[in-house]
Structure formats: structure tokens, C-alpha cells
PDB file of C-alpha atoms and ligand atoms in Angstrom:
ATOM      1  CA  MET U   1     -73.458  22.031 152.012  1.00  0.00           C
ATOM      2  CA  LYS U   2     -75.837  19.047 151.816  1.00  0.00           C
ATOM      3  CA  GLY U   3     -77.362  18.227 148.424  1.00  0.00           C
ATOM      4  CA  ILE U   4     -75.387  20.699 146.266  1.00  0.00           C
ATOM      5  CA  LYS U   5     -72.581  18.517 144.875  1.00  0.00           C
ATOM      6  CA  GLY U   6     -73.215  17.326 141.312  1.00  0.00           C
ATOM      7  CA  LYS U   7     -76.278  19.596 140.856  1.00  0.00           C
ATOM      8  CA  ASN U   8     -76.605  21.601 137.615  1.00  0.00           C
ATOM      9  CA  VAL U   9     -77.203  25.278 138.278  1.00  0.00           C
ATOM     10  CA  LEU U  10     -78.018  28.166 135.936  1.00  0.00           C
ATOM     11  CA  VAL U  11     -77.046  31.616 137.274  1.00  0.00           C
ATOM     12  CA  THR U  12     -78.278  34.626 135.305  1.00  0.00           C
ATOM     13  CA  GLY U  13     -76.043  37.656 135.338  1.00  0.00           C
ATOM     14  CA  ALA U  14     -73.115  35.509 136.483  1.00  0.00           C
ATOM     15  CA  THR U  15     -70.217  37.739 135.442  1.00  0.00           C
ATOM     16  CA  SER U  16     -70.463  40.408 138.107  1.00  0.00           C
ATOM     17  CA  GLY U  17     -71.181  41.124 141.732  1.00  0.00           C
ATOM     18  CA  ILE U  18     -73.606  38.797 143.508  1.00  0.00           C
ATOM     19  CA  GLY U  19     -74.132  36.501 140.503  1.00  0.00           C
ATOM     20  CA  GLU U  20     -70.413  35.902 140.139  1.00  0.00           C
ATOM     21  CA  ALA U  21     -70.045  35.107 143.827  1.00  0.00           C
ATOM     22  CA  ILE U  22     -73.024  32.667 143.649  1.00  0.00           C
ATOM     23  CA  ALA U  23     -71.496  30.917 140.622  1.00  0.00           C
ATOM     24  CA  ALA U  24     -68.107  30.598 142.354  1.00  0.00           C
ATOM     25  CA  TYR U  25     -69.716  29.334 145.536  1.00  0.00           C
ATOM     26  CA  TYR U  26     -71.550  26.535 143.771  1.00  0.00           C
ATOM     27  CA  ILE U  27     -68.529  25.411 141.833  1.00  0.00           C
ATOM     28  CA  THR U  28     -66.407  25.175 144.952  1.00  0.00           C
ATOM     29  CA  GLU U  29     -69.243  23.079 146.490  1.00  0.00           C
ATOM     30  CA  GLY U  30     -68.966  20.653 143.553  1.00  0.00           C
ATOM     31  CA  ALA U  31     -71.983  21.869 141.484  1.00  0.00           C
ATOM     32  CA  ASN U  32     -71.859  22.412 137.703  1.00  0.00           C
ATOM     33  CA  VAL U  33     -72.696  25.946 136.797  1.00  0.00           C
ATOM     34  CA  ALA U  34     -74.002  27.530 133.620  1.00  0.00           C
ATOM     35  CA  LEU U  35     -72.714  31.089 133.641  1.00  0.00           C
ATOM     36  CA  ASN U  36     -75.124  33.404 131.892  1.00  0.00           C
ATOM     37  CA  TYR U  37     -73.456  36.488 130.467  1.00  0.00           C
ATOM     38  CA  ARG U  38     -74.495  39.174 128.019  1.00  0.00           C
ATOM     39  CA  ASN U  39     -72.250  40.771 125.387  1.00  0.00           C
ATOM     40  CA  ASP U  40     -69.342  40.851 127.811  1.00  0.00           C
ATOM     41  CA  PRO U  41     -66.805  38.144 126.947  1.00  0.00           C
ATOM     42  CA  GLU U  42     -64.044  39.953 128.883  1.00  0.00           C
ATOM     43  CA  LYS U  43     -66.154  39.788 132.046  1.00  0.00           C
ATOM     44  CA  LEU U  44     -66.806  36.158 131.354  1.00  0.00           C
ATOM     45  CA  ASP U  45     -63.082  35.551 131.160  1.00  0.00           C
ATOM     46  CA  SER U  46     -62.397  37.307 134.427  1.00  0.00           C
ATOM     47  CA  THR U  47     -65.236  35.336 136.126  1.00  0.00           C
ATOM     48  CA  LYS U  48     -63.776  32.075 134.802  1.00  0.00           C
ATOM     49  CA  GLU U  49     -60.353  33.115 136.144  1.00  0.00           C
ATOM     50  CA  LEU U  50     -61.810  33.943 139.577  1.00  0.00           C
ATOM     51  CA  ILE U  51     -63.592  30.613 139.690  1.00  0.00           C
ATOM     52  CA  ALA U  52     -60.435  28.730 138.665  1.00  0.00           C
ATOM     53  CA  GLN U  53     -58.457  30.502 141.424  1.00  0.00           C
ATOM     54  CA  MET U  54     -61.056  29.740 144.066  1.00  0.00           C
ATOM     55  CA  CYS U  55     -61.339  26.178 142.927  1.00  0.00           C
ATOM     56  CA  SER U  56     -57.590  25.645 143.053  1.00  0.00           C
ATOM     57  CA  LYS U  57     -57.662  26.610 146.743  1.00  0.00           C
ATOM     58  CA  THR U  58     -60.589  24.310 147.576  1.00  0.00           C
ATOM     59  CA  GLU U  59     -60.018  20.675 148.229  1.00  0.00           C
ATOM     60  CA  GLY U  60     -62.264  18.373 146.159  1.00  0.00           C
ATOM     61  CA  CYS U  61     -63.519  21.219 143.954  1.00  0.00           C
ATOM     62  CA  SER U  62     -65.064  19.122 141.192  1.00  0.00           C
ATOM     63  CA  GLY U  63     -67.686  21.430 139.668  1.00  0.00           C
ATOM     64  CA  LYS U  64     -67.384  22.498 136.083  1.00  0.00           C
ATOM     65  CA  SER U  65     -68.734  25.566 134.292  1.00  0.00           C
ATOM     66  CA  ILE U  66     -70.173  26.289 130.904  1.00  0.00           C
ATOM     67  CA  ALA U  67     -70.985  29.749 129.431  1.00  0.00           C
ATOM     68  CA  VAL U  68     -74.449  30.635 128.121  1.00  0.00           C
ATOM     69  CA  GLU U  69     -74.803  33.938 126.393  1.00  0.00           C
ATOM     70  CA  GLY U  70     -78.207  35.627 126.532  1.00  0.00           C
ATOM     71  CA  ASP U  71     -80.238  38.699 127.404  1.00  0.00           C
ATOM     72  CA  VAL U  72     -82.919  37.864 129.936  1.00  0.00           C
ATOM     73  CA  SER U  73     -85.169  40.593 128.534  1.00  0.00           C
ATOM     74  CA  VAL U  74     -85.426  38.580 125.262  1.00  0.00           C
ATOM     75  CA  GLU U  75     -87.688  35.545 125.446  1.00  0.00           C
ATOM     76  CA  ALA U  76     -85.958  33.690 122.578  1.00  0.00           C
ATOM     77  CA  ASP U  77     -82.584  34.062 124.389  1.00  0.00           C
ATOM     78  CA  ILE U  78     -84.044  32.537 127.555  1.00  0.00           C
ATOM     79  CA  VAL U  79     -85.536  29.546 125.733  1.00  0.00           C
ATOM     80  CA  ARG U  80     -82.244  28.962 123.892  1.00  0.00           C
ATOM     81  CA  MET U  81     -80.214  29.355 127.102  1.00  0.00           C
ATOM     82  CA  CYS U  82     -82.271  26.814 129.026  1.00  0.00           C
ATOM     83  CA  ASP U  83     -82.077  24.344 126.120  1.00  0.00           C
ATOM     84  CA  GLN U  84     -78.332  24.841 125.990  1.00  0.00           C
ATOM     85  CA  VAL U  85     -77.966  24.098 129.697  1.00  0.00           C
ATOM     86  CA  VAL U  86     -79.961  20.902 129.435  1.00  0.00           C
ATOM     87  CA  ASN U  87     -78.084  19.814 126.277  1.00  0.00           C
ATOM     88  CA  GLN U  88     -74.631  20.520 127.688  1.00  0.00           C
ATOM     89  CA  LEU U  89     -75.057  19.594 131.371  1.00  0.00           C
ATOM     90  CA  GLY U  90     -77.706  16.922 130.896  1.00  0.00           C
ATOM     91  CA  SER U  91     -80.342  18.626 133.097  1.00  0.00           C
ATOM     92  CA  LEU U  92     -81.096  21.688 135.173  1.00  0.00           C
ATOM     93  CA  ASP U  93     -81.636  21.326 138.889  1.00  0.00           C
ATOM     94  CA  ILE U  94     -81.374  24.903 140.237  1.00  0.00           C
ATOM     95  CA  LEU U  95     -82.170  28.225 138.642  1.00  0.00           C
ATOM     96  CA  ILE U  96     -80.805  31.405 140.215  1.00  0.00           C
ATOM     97  CA  ASN U  97     -82.658  34.470 138.868  1.00  0.00           C
ATOM     98  CA  ASN U  98     -79.997  37.055 139.629  1.00  0.00           C
ATOM     99  CA  ALA U  99     -79.685  39.384 136.625  1.00  0.00           C
ATOM    100  CA  GLY U 100     -80.879  42.848 137.492  1.00  0.00           C
ATOM    101  CA  ILE U 101     -80.620  46.514 136.576  1.00  0.00           C
ATOM    102  CA  GLN U 102     -81.879  49.790 138.034  1.00  0.00           C
ATOM    103  CA  THR U 103     -82.649  53.264 136.681  1.00  0.00           C
ATOM    104  CA  ALA U 104     -82.977  56.422 138.749  1.00  0.00           C
ATOM    105  CA  ALA U 105     -85.275  59.301 137.870  1.00  0.00           C
ATOM    106  CA  PRO U 106     -88.016  61.292 139.577  1.00  0.00           C
ATOM    107  CA  SER U 107     -91.045  59.095 139.047  1.00  0.00           C
ATOM    108  CA  HIS U 108     -92.952  61.842 137.149  1.00  0.00           C
ATOM    109  CA  GLU U 109     -90.085  62.126 134.702  1.00  0.00           C
ATOM    110  CA  LEU U 110     -89.166  58.507 134.209  1.00  0.00           C
ATOM    111  CA  LYS U 111     -89.173  57.564 130.541  1.00  0.00           C
ATOM    112  CA  THR U 112     -91.542  54.763 129.557  1.00  0.00           C
ATOM    113  CA  GLU U 113     -88.710  52.810 127.905  1.00  0.00           C
ATOM    114  CA  ASP U 114     -86.581  53.030 131.002  1.00  0.00           C
ATOM    115  CA  PHE U 115     -89.458  51.799 133.147  1.00  0.00           C
ATOM    116  CA  ASP U 116     -90.141  48.948 130.711  1.00  0.00           C
ATOM    117  CA  LYS U 117     -86.488  47.904 130.554  1.00  0.00           C
ATOM    118  CA  VAL U 118     -86.146  47.451 134.304  1.00  0.00           C
ATOM    119  CA  ILE U 119     -89.386  45.414 134.462  1.00  0.00           C
ATOM    120  CA  GLN U 120     -88.339  43.359 131.429  1.00  0.00           C
ATOM    121  CA  VAL U 121     -84.988  42.381 132.923  1.00  0.00           C
ATOM    122  CA  ASN U 122     -85.791  42.139 136.658  1.00  0.00           C
ATOM    123  CA  LEU U 123     -89.351  40.765 136.614  1.00  0.00           C
ATOM    124  CA  ARG U 124     -90.432  39.475 133.211  1.00  0.00           C
ATOM    125  CA  GLY U 125     -86.967  37.999 132.643  1.00  0.00           C
ATOM    126  CA  ALA U 126     -87.047  36.262 136.033  1.00  0.00           C
ATOM    127  CA  TYR U 127     -90.520  34.900 135.307  1.00  0.00           C
ATOM    128  CA  LEU U 128     -89.612  33.609 131.821  1.00  0.00           C
ATOM    129  CA  CYS U 129     -86.492  31.894 133.197  1.00  0.00           C
ATOM    130  CA  ALA U 130     -88.618  30.355 135.933  1.00  0.00           C
ATOM    131  CA  ARG U 131     -91.242  29.215 133.382  1.00  0.00           C
ATOM    132  CA  GLU U 132     -88.630  27.451 131.235  1.00  0.00           C
ATOM    133  CA  ALA U 133     -86.977  25.861 134.321  1.00  0.00           C
ATOM    134  CA  ILE U 134     -90.314  24.634 135.656  1.00  0.00           C
ATOM    135  CA  LYS U 135     -91.219  23.111 132.228  1.00  0.00           C
ATOM    136  CA  HIS U 136     -87.985  21.191 132.426  1.00  0.00           C
ATOM    137  CA  PHE U 137     -88.503  20.121 136.070  1.00  0.00           C
ATOM    138  CA  LEU U 138     -91.992  18.838 135.226  1.00  0.00           C
ATOM    139  CA  LYS U 139     -90.888  17.078 132.045  1.00  0.00           C
ATOM    140  CA  ARG U 140     -88.145  15.156 133.720  1.00  0.00           C
ATOM    141  CA  GLY U 141     -90.480  14.364 136.634  1.00  0.00           C
ATOM    142  CA  SER U 142     -88.189  15.274 139.515  1.00  0.00           C
ATOM    143  CA  LYS U 143     -87.648  18.126 141.880  1.00  0.00           C
ATOM    144  CA  GLY U 144     -86.195  21.513 141.061  1.00  0.00           C
ATOM    145  CA  ILE U 145     -85.367  24.686 142.890  1.00  0.00           C
ATOM    146  CA  ILE U 146     -85.585  28.364 141.983  1.00  0.00           C
ATOM    147  CA  ILE U 147     -84.045  31.270 143.883  1.00  0.00           C
ATOM    148  CA  ASN U 148     -85.034  34.826 142.945  1.00  0.00           C
ATOM    149  CA  VAL U 149     -82.508  37.510 143.861  1.00  0.00           C
ATOM    150  CA  SER U 150     -84.862  40.176 145.099  1.00  0.00           C
ATOM    151  CA  SER U 151     -83.962  43.164 147.306  1.00  0.00           C
ATOM    152  CA  VAL U 152     -84.894  44.899 150.526  1.00  0.00           C
ATOM    153  CA  HIS U 153     -86.821  47.152 148.085  1.00  0.00           C
ATOM    154  CA  GLU U 154     -89.238  44.289 147.778  1.00  0.00           C
ATOM    155  CA  ILE U 155     -90.777  45.935 150.853  1.00  0.00           C
ATOM    156  CA  ILE U 156     -88.974  49.263 151.380  1.00  0.00           C
ATOM    157  CA  PRO U 157     -90.256  51.938 149.007  1.00  0.00           C
ATOM    158  CA  ARG U 158     -87.441  53.534 147.036  1.00  0.00           C
ATOM    159  CA  PRO U 159     -88.243  57.022 145.762  1.00  0.00           C
ATOM    160  CA  THR U 160     -86.734  57.788 142.277  1.00  0.00           C
ATOM    161  CA  TYR U 161     -86.299  54.032 141.676  1.00  0.00           C
ATOM    162  CA  VAL U 162     -89.974  53.242 141.124  1.00  0.00           C
ATOM    163  CA  SER U 163     -89.458  50.658 138.417  1.00  0.00           C
ATOM    164  CA  TYR U 164     -86.871  48.848 140.507  1.00  0.00           C
ATOM    165  CA  SER U 165     -89.143  48.839 143.594  1.00  0.00           C
ATOM    166  CA  ILE U 166     -92.067  47.576 141.484  1.00  0.00           C
ATOM    167  CA  SER U 167     -89.929  44.823 139.948  1.00  0.00           C
ATOM    168  CA  LYS U 168     -88.787  43.545 143.318  1.00  0.00           C
ATOM    169  CA  GLY U 169     -92.248  43.887 144.948  1.00  0.00           C
ATOM    170  CA  GLY U 170     -93.566  41.846 141.996  1.00  0.00           C
ATOM    171  CA  MET U 171     -90.823  39.338 142.520  1.00  0.00           C
ATOM    172  CA  GLU U 172     -92.065  38.699 146.077  1.00  0.00           C
ATOM    173  CA  ASN U 173     -95.514  37.815 144.758  1.00  0.00           C
ATOM    174  CA  MET U 174     -94.059  35.704 141.931  1.00  0.00           C
ATOM    175  CA  THR U 175     -91.968  33.763 144.483  1.00  0.00           C
ATOM    176  CA  LYS U 176     -95.053  33.010 146.548  1.00  0.00           C
ATOM    177  CA  THR U 177     -97.356  32.235 143.606  1.00  0.00           C
ATOM    178  CA  LEU U 178     -94.935  29.849 141.913  1.00  0.00           C
ATOM    179  CA  ALA U 179     -94.036  28.277 145.238  1.00  0.00           C
ATOM    180  CA  LEU U 180     -97.701  27.505 145.974  1.00  0.00           C
ATOM    181  CA  GLU U 181     -98.519  26.385 142.439  1.00  0.00           C
ATOM    182  CA  TYR U 182     -95.590  23.902 142.174  1.00  0.00           C
ATOM    183  CA  ALA U 183     -95.151  22.743 145.790  1.00  0.00           C
ATOM    184  CA  PRO U 184     -97.163  19.540 144.999  1.00  0.00           C
ATOM    185  CA  TYR U 185     -94.553  18.702 142.353  1.00  0.00           C
ATOM    186  CA  GLY U 186     -91.588  19.020 144.728  1.00  0.00           C
ATOM    187  CA  ILE U 187     -90.470  22.292 143.217  1.00  0.00           C
ATOM    188  CA  ARG U 188     -89.304  24.899 145.731  1.00  0.00           C
ATOM    189  CA  VAL U 189     -89.219  28.612 144.979  1.00  0.00           C
ATOM    190  CA  ASN U 190     -87.604  31.118 147.391  1.00  0.00           C
ATOM    191  CA  ALA U 191     -85.968  34.485 147.280  1.00  0.00           C
ATOM    192  CA  ILE U 192     -83.098  36.264 148.986  1.00  0.00           C
ATOM    193  CA  ALA U 193     -83.421  39.999 149.575  1.00  0.00           C
ATOM    194  CA  PRO U 194     -79.992  41.562 149.810  1.00  0.00           C
ATOM    195  CA  GLY U 195     -79.520  44.839 151.632  1.00  0.00           C
ATOM    196  CA  ALA U 196     -76.872  47.284 150.462  1.00  0.00           C
ATOM    197  CA  THR U 197     -74.168  45.082 148.948  1.00  0.00           C
ATOM    198  CA  ALA U 198     -70.812  46.245 147.534  1.00  0.00           C
ATOM    199  CA  THR U 199     -71.083  45.474 143.788  1.00  0.00           C
ATOM    200  CA  PRO U 200     -70.739  47.398 140.554  1.00  0.00           C
ATOM    201  CA  ILE U 201     -74.486  48.186 140.512  1.00  0.00           C
ATOM    202  CA  ASN U 202     -73.891  50.741 143.298  1.00  0.00           C
ATOM    203  CA  SER U 203     -71.910  53.929 142.608  1.00  0.00           C
ATOM    204  CA  TRP U 204     -70.973  54.131 146.327  1.00  0.00           C
ATOM    205  CA  THR U 205     -68.995  50.812 146.199  1.00  0.00           C
ATOM    206  CA  GLU U 206     -65.865  52.644 145.002  1.00  0.00           C
ATOM    207  CA  ASP U 207     -66.432  55.961 146.867  1.00  0.00           C
ATOM    208  CA  PRO U 208     -65.281  55.884 150.547  1.00  0.00           C
ATOM    209  CA  GLN U 209     -67.271  58.985 151.502  1.00  0.00           C
ATOM    210  CA  LYS U 210     -70.541  57.708 149.945  1.00  0.00           C
ATOM    211  CA  LEU U 211     -69.886  54.248 151.398  1.00  0.00           C
ATOM    212  CA  LYS U 212     -69.687  55.783 154.902  1.00  0.00           C
ATOM    213  CA  GLU U 213     -73.036  57.529 154.331  1.00  0.00           C
ATOM    214  CA  VAL U 214     -74.636  54.240 153.242  1.00  0.00           C
ATOM    215  CA  GLU U 215     -73.229  52.401 156.203  1.00  0.00           C
ATOM    216  CA  SER U 216     -74.599  55.015 158.589  1.00  0.00           C
ATOM    217  CA  HIS U 217     -78.126  53.788 157.663  1.00  0.00           C
ATOM    218  CA  ILE U 218     -77.451  50.152 158.384  1.00  0.00           C
ATOM    219  CA  PRO U 219     -77.963  48.844 161.951  1.00  0.00           C
ATOM    220  CA  MET U 220     -74.961  46.494 161.723  1.00  0.00           C
ATOM    221  CA  GLY U 221     -72.841  49.402 160.523  1.00  0.00           C
ATOM    222  CA  ARG U 222     -71.524  47.871 157.297  1.00  0.00           C
ATOM    223  CA  VAL U 223     -72.665  46.876 153.842  1.00  0.00           C
ATOM    224  CA  GLY U 224     -72.978  43.266 152.808  1.00  0.00           C
ATOM    225  CA  THR U 225     -70.662  41.222 150.571  1.00  0.00           C
ATOM    226  CA  SER U 226     -71.513  39.259 147.487  1.00  0.00           C
ATOM    227  CA  GLU U 227     -70.034  36.182 149.202  1.00  0.00           C
ATOM    228  CA  GLU U 228     -72.549  36.569 152.076  1.00  0.00           C
ATOM    229  CA  MET U 229     -75.387  36.629 149.519  1.00  0.00           C
ATOM    230  CA  ALA U 230     -73.943  33.605 147.788  1.00  0.00           C
ATOM    231  CA  ALA U 231     -73.801  31.521 151.005  1.00  0.00           C
ATOM    232  CA  ILE U 232     -77.448  32.187 151.856  1.00  0.00           C
ATOM    233  CA  THR U 233     -78.511  31.460 148.281  1.00  0.00           C
ATOM    234  CA  ALA U 234     -76.725  28.112 148.407  1.00  0.00           C
ATOM    235  CA  PHE U 235     -78.245  27.343 151.804  1.00  0.00           C
ATOM    236  CA  LEU U 236     -81.756  27.866 150.476  1.00  0.00           C
ATOM    237  CA  THR U 237     -81.022  25.346 147.721  1.00  0.00           C
ATOM    238  CA  SER U 238     -79.413  22.795 150.005  1.00  0.00           C
ATOM    239  CA  ASP U 239     -81.100  19.775 151.601  1.00  0.00           C
ATOM    240  CA  ASP U 240     -80.975  21.650 154.937  1.00  0.00           C
ATOM    241  CA  ALA U 241     -83.645  23.996 153.505  1.00  0.00           C
ATOM    242  CA  ALA U 242     -85.720  21.176 152.013  1.00  0.00           C
ATOM    243  CA  TYR U 243     -88.887  22.257 153.810  1.00  0.00           C
ATOM    244  CA  ILE U 244     -88.702  26.001 152.957  1.00  0.00           C
ATOM    245  CA  THR U 245     -90.707  27.350 150.067  1.00  0.00           C
ATOM    246  CA  GLY U 246     -92.338  30.646 149.135  1.00  0.00           C
ATOM    247  CA  GLN U 247     -90.156  32.688 151.471  1.00  0.00           C
ATOM    248  CA  THR U 248     -87.898  35.703 151.072  1.00  0.00           C
ATOM    249  CA  LEU U 249     -84.847  35.656 153.332  1.00  0.00           C
ATOM    250  CA  PHE U 250     -83.640  39.158 154.039  1.00  0.00           C
ATOM    251  CA  VAL U 251     -79.843  39.386 154.167  1.00  0.00           C
ATOM    252  CA  ASP U 252     -79.483  43.052 155.122  1.00  0.00           C
ATOM    253  CA  GLY U 253     -77.654  43.744 158.381  1.00  0.00           C
ATOM    254  CA  GLY U 254     -80.960  44.822 159.925  1.00  0.00           C
ATOM    255  CA  LEU U 255     -81.943  47.329 157.258  1.00  0.00           C
ATOM    256  CA  THR U 256     -85.549  46.153 157.168  1.00  0.00           C
ATOM    257  CA  LEU U 257     -85.890  46.503 161.002  1.00  0.00           C
ATOM    258  CA  TYR U 258     -87.007  50.132 161.009  1.00  0.00           C
ATOM    259  CA  PRO U 259     -83.521  51.467 161.884  1.00  0.00           C
ATOM    260  CA  ASP U 260     -84.983  54.827 162.974  1.00  0.00           C
ATOM    261  CA  PHE U 261     -86.229  53.135 166.128  1.00  0.00           C
ATOM    262  CA  LEU U 262     -82.641  52.614 167.274  1.00  0.00           C
ATOM    263  CA  GLN U 263     -82.683  56.257 168.470  1.00  0.00           C
ATOM    264  CA  PRO U 264     -85.156  57.717 170.980  1.00  0.00           C
ATOM    265  CA  TRP U 265     -87.862  59.630 169.162  1.00  0.00           C
ATOM    266  CA  SER U 266     -87.929  62.508 171.602  1.00  0.00           C
ATOM    267  CA  ALA U 267     -85.883  63.851 174.514  1.00  0.00           C
ATOM    268  CA  GLY U 268     -88.338  62.300 177.018  1.00  0.00           C
ATOM    269  CA  GLU U 269     -87.951  58.705 175.847  1.00  0.00           C
TER     270      GLU U 269
HETATM  271  P1  NAI B 301     -74.166  43.919 139.094  1.00  0.00           P
HETATM  272  O1  NAI B 301     -74.485  45.101 138.249  1.00  0.00           O
HETATM  273  O2  NAI B 301     -72.796  43.697 139.579  1.00  0.00           O
HETATM  274  O3  NAI B 301     -74.624  42.601 138.349  1.00  0.00           O
HETATM  275  C1  NAI B 301     -75.808  42.506 137.589  1.00  0.00           C
HETATM  276  C2  NAI B 301     -75.646  41.405 136.586  1.00  0.00           C
HETATM  277  O4  NAI B 301     -76.869  41.291 135.807  1.00  0.00           O
HETATM  278  C3  NAI B 301     -74.525  41.648 135.615  1.00  0.00           C
HETATM  279  O5  NAI B 301     -73.789  40.501 135.408  1.00  0.00           O
HETATM  280  C4  NAI B 301     -75.253  42.067 134.316  1.00  0.00           C
HETATM  281  O6  NAI B 301     -74.496  41.726 133.148  1.00  0.00           O
HETATM  282  C5  NAI B 301     -76.469  41.210 134.439  1.00  0.00           C
HETATM  283  N1  NAI B 301     -77.566  41.681 133.588  1.00  0.00           N
HETATM  284  C6  NAI B 301     -78.085  42.916 133.505  1.00  0.00           C
HETATM  285  N2  NAI B 301     -78.990  42.948 132.550  1.00  0.00           N
HETATM  286  C7  NAI B 301     -79.067  41.733 131.998  1.00  0.00           C
HETATM  287  C8  NAI B 301     -79.795  41.145 130.944  1.00  0.00           C
HETATM  288  N3  NAI B 301     -80.713  41.890 130.227  1.00  0.00           N
HETATM  289  N4  NAI B 301     -79.595  39.820 130.644  1.00  0.00           N
HETATM  290  C9  NAI B 301     -78.665  39.104 131.311  1.00  0.00           C
HETATM  291  N5  NAI B 301     -77.943  39.618 132.322  1.00  0.00           N
HETATM  292  C10 NAI B 301     -78.141  40.894 132.645  1.00  0.00           C
HETATM  293  O7  NAI B 301     -75.168  44.054 140.320  1.00  0.00           O
HETATM  294  P2  NAI B 301     -75.427  43.060 141.595  1.00  0.00           P
HETATM  295  O8  NAI B 301     -75.470  43.946 142.764  1.00  0.00           O
HETATM  296  O9  NAI B 301     -74.560  41.906 141.583  1.00  0.00           O
HETATM  297  O10 NAI B 301     -76.937  42.625 141.273  1.00  0.00           O
HETATM  298  C11 NAI B 301     -77.364  41.291 141.244  1.00  0.00           C
HETATM  299  C12 NAI B 301     -78.803  41.219 141.740  1.00  0.00           C
HETATM  300  O11 NAI B 301     -78.812  41.601 143.106  1.00  0.00           O
HETATM  301  C13 NAI B 301     -79.727  42.168 140.999  1.00  0.00           C
HETATM  302  O12 NAI B 301     -80.978  41.499 140.768  1.00  0.00           O
HETATM  303  C14 NAI B 301     -79.962  43.304 142.007  1.00  0.00           C
HETATM  304  O13 NAI B 301     -81.196  43.899 141.890  1.00  0.00           O
HETATM  305  C15 NAI B 301     -79.877  42.512 143.338  1.00  0.00           C
HETATM  306  N6  NAI B 301     -79.584  43.341 144.476  1.00  0.00           N
HETATM  307  C16 NAI B 301     -78.359  44.006 144.599  1.00  0.00           C
HETATM  308  C17 NAI B 301     -78.134  44.777 145.718  1.00  0.00           C
HETATM  309  C18 NAI B 301     -76.871  45.561 145.901  1.00  0.00           C
HETATM  310  O14 NAI B 301     -76.836  46.416 146.805  1.00  0.00           O
HETATM  311  N7  NAI B 301     -75.818  45.253 145.173  1.00  0.00           N
HETATM  312  C19 NAI B 301     -79.128  44.976 146.792  1.00  0.00           C
HETATM  313  C20 NAI B 301     -80.393  44.220 146.532  1.00  0.00           C
HETATM  314  C21 NAI B 301     -80.541  43.449 145.438  1.00  0.00           C
END
């Protein structure tokens, strides 16, 4: 992919699911990746192993990785993490705001601390990472790119996941606001919005019956893979996407296309 080789990339939540696939994709494309992880050294080891395996099968795989521990709901961790990336890799070119969590509860029963936690990780954390990355981009006086990993729930309401829906809806506005504010400085900010993707965040990933139910709602008849999300993320940060900013690219097998309209609405239609 054009313009990726040699770039320095920070991926938050890089030791699982979509983040892990994004990190691996960049390394096989010759980028250097800072793998953010949180209290899970075993997961970090398995991610490093996966990356080494993928790299060994890829000709010219020259990217290197470093590990940066930190909780994106803690401001001091984010500041330290970004400094670490710049100190160890020399600069930061691309930030991937991927870390995310969700909590389910009827909205009238959701505990305040559970609401706050989801917003702190998914939205505030993504903003603070973006803020630190932008400071660095401006200081060094050259371009930079941010990708926010949003969700189809940026636009599809999700009952019992109100904090998650709010966090991703907010992410859409943050993507547009930052894109507009920093376009004059050559900084691009975009988002990908995955549909249902088989990763550990979803209980149906390991349950064939539940998986079938999920797939029945998706026009393309299957869930997405982390690798598909990684490829689109990388595309948006490549030179081929150099004129795109402020956009959310939905990667969802048609989930946001009002799937109910696939069927006639009444016998007469
Ligand atoms: P996952 O559970 O496999 O990965 C989430 C990652 O975020 C983990 O590495 C976890 O350690 C990290 N994380 C959580 N809290 C953190 C914190 N406070 N600080 C640093 N890292 C933290 O889930 P998945 O699916 O890979 O999720 C990645 C992103 O994709 C999330 O933002 C999620 O909302 C989004 N997404 C996922 C979809 C899916 O169906 N899997 C659909 C739409 C969006």
C-alpha cells in the first residue's frame, strides 16, 4: 500500500481482535508499530508471536514493533505512551484509536460508573490520544493521520448499550471536528465503522448458534473479519486516500442499508 512503509504507527488496544489485526497488517507493510496493551503481558506475547509468524511469511517485511503499556482511560498513561513512542521510534505518523469496551444493561438501570467507564475509554480516551498525537504533528511541522475505530452504532441506535452508542456517535462528531480544525495543517482524521466482526468483544464469536442468528441480520450473510477491518484502516492512511478527511467508512456487509427493506413489507408488494 502506497505511503505506509517506514511510517510510525500507534495502535491502541493492539493485543486483541481488530487492533491486533491492524498492528499485524502495518508491520507486514513495512511500518513500525507501537503496540498499546494494558495489564496483559501474555496477550502481548501472543500478539508478538502472531506478528512474527505473519512477517516470516511476507517478503520484505521490515517493520518493527515496540510495546507501550497504558490505560487509555487515564490521561497520564496516554501522555506517557505518546512520549514513549516518539522517544523510541523517533516520531509518530499515524494514530489508530482502536481500544474499546462495551457494557450492556437496560438504560434505566445502567450504573453511572459503568456509563462513565465506556465513555472514558471509547470517547475521552480516543480524544486524548488524538490531542497528544496532534500536538506532536504540529510540533514537528509535518502531516499526520488519525483513524478512529468507530462502529455501525455510530448511527444505528443500540438499545441496552446506550453508553456504547453515545461513545461511537460522539466519535463521528469528533472525527469531523478534528478533521475540519486540522485540515489546513495537512492532518487527516477519518474513521472506520465496523459491522459485526468476529472478535473477543462479542460473545457470539465462539457460539455457532448465536453466530448464525447474528449473520441472519446481515445482508451479505456473514460477519466481518478483523483482517478486513485492518485492510480498510490501512487504506485510509495510505497515499491513495490522501484527499479523504472527516469521513467514516462503513465496513459492515450492508448492515447500515436498512436490511428490513430486503423483504417485501406486505403481501401486495
Ligand atoms: P476486543 O475486545 O477484541 O479488543 C479491544 C481492545 O481494547 C483490547 O485489546 C483491550 O485490551 C483494549 N482496551 C480495552 N480497554 C482499554 C483501555 N482502558 N486502555 C487500553 N486498551 C484497552 O474487541 P474488538 O472487537 O477488537 O474491538 C476493537 C474496536 O472495534 C473497539 O473500539 C470496538 O468498539 C470496535 N468495534 C468492534 C466491533 C465488533 O463487532 N467486534 C464492531 C464495531 C466496532
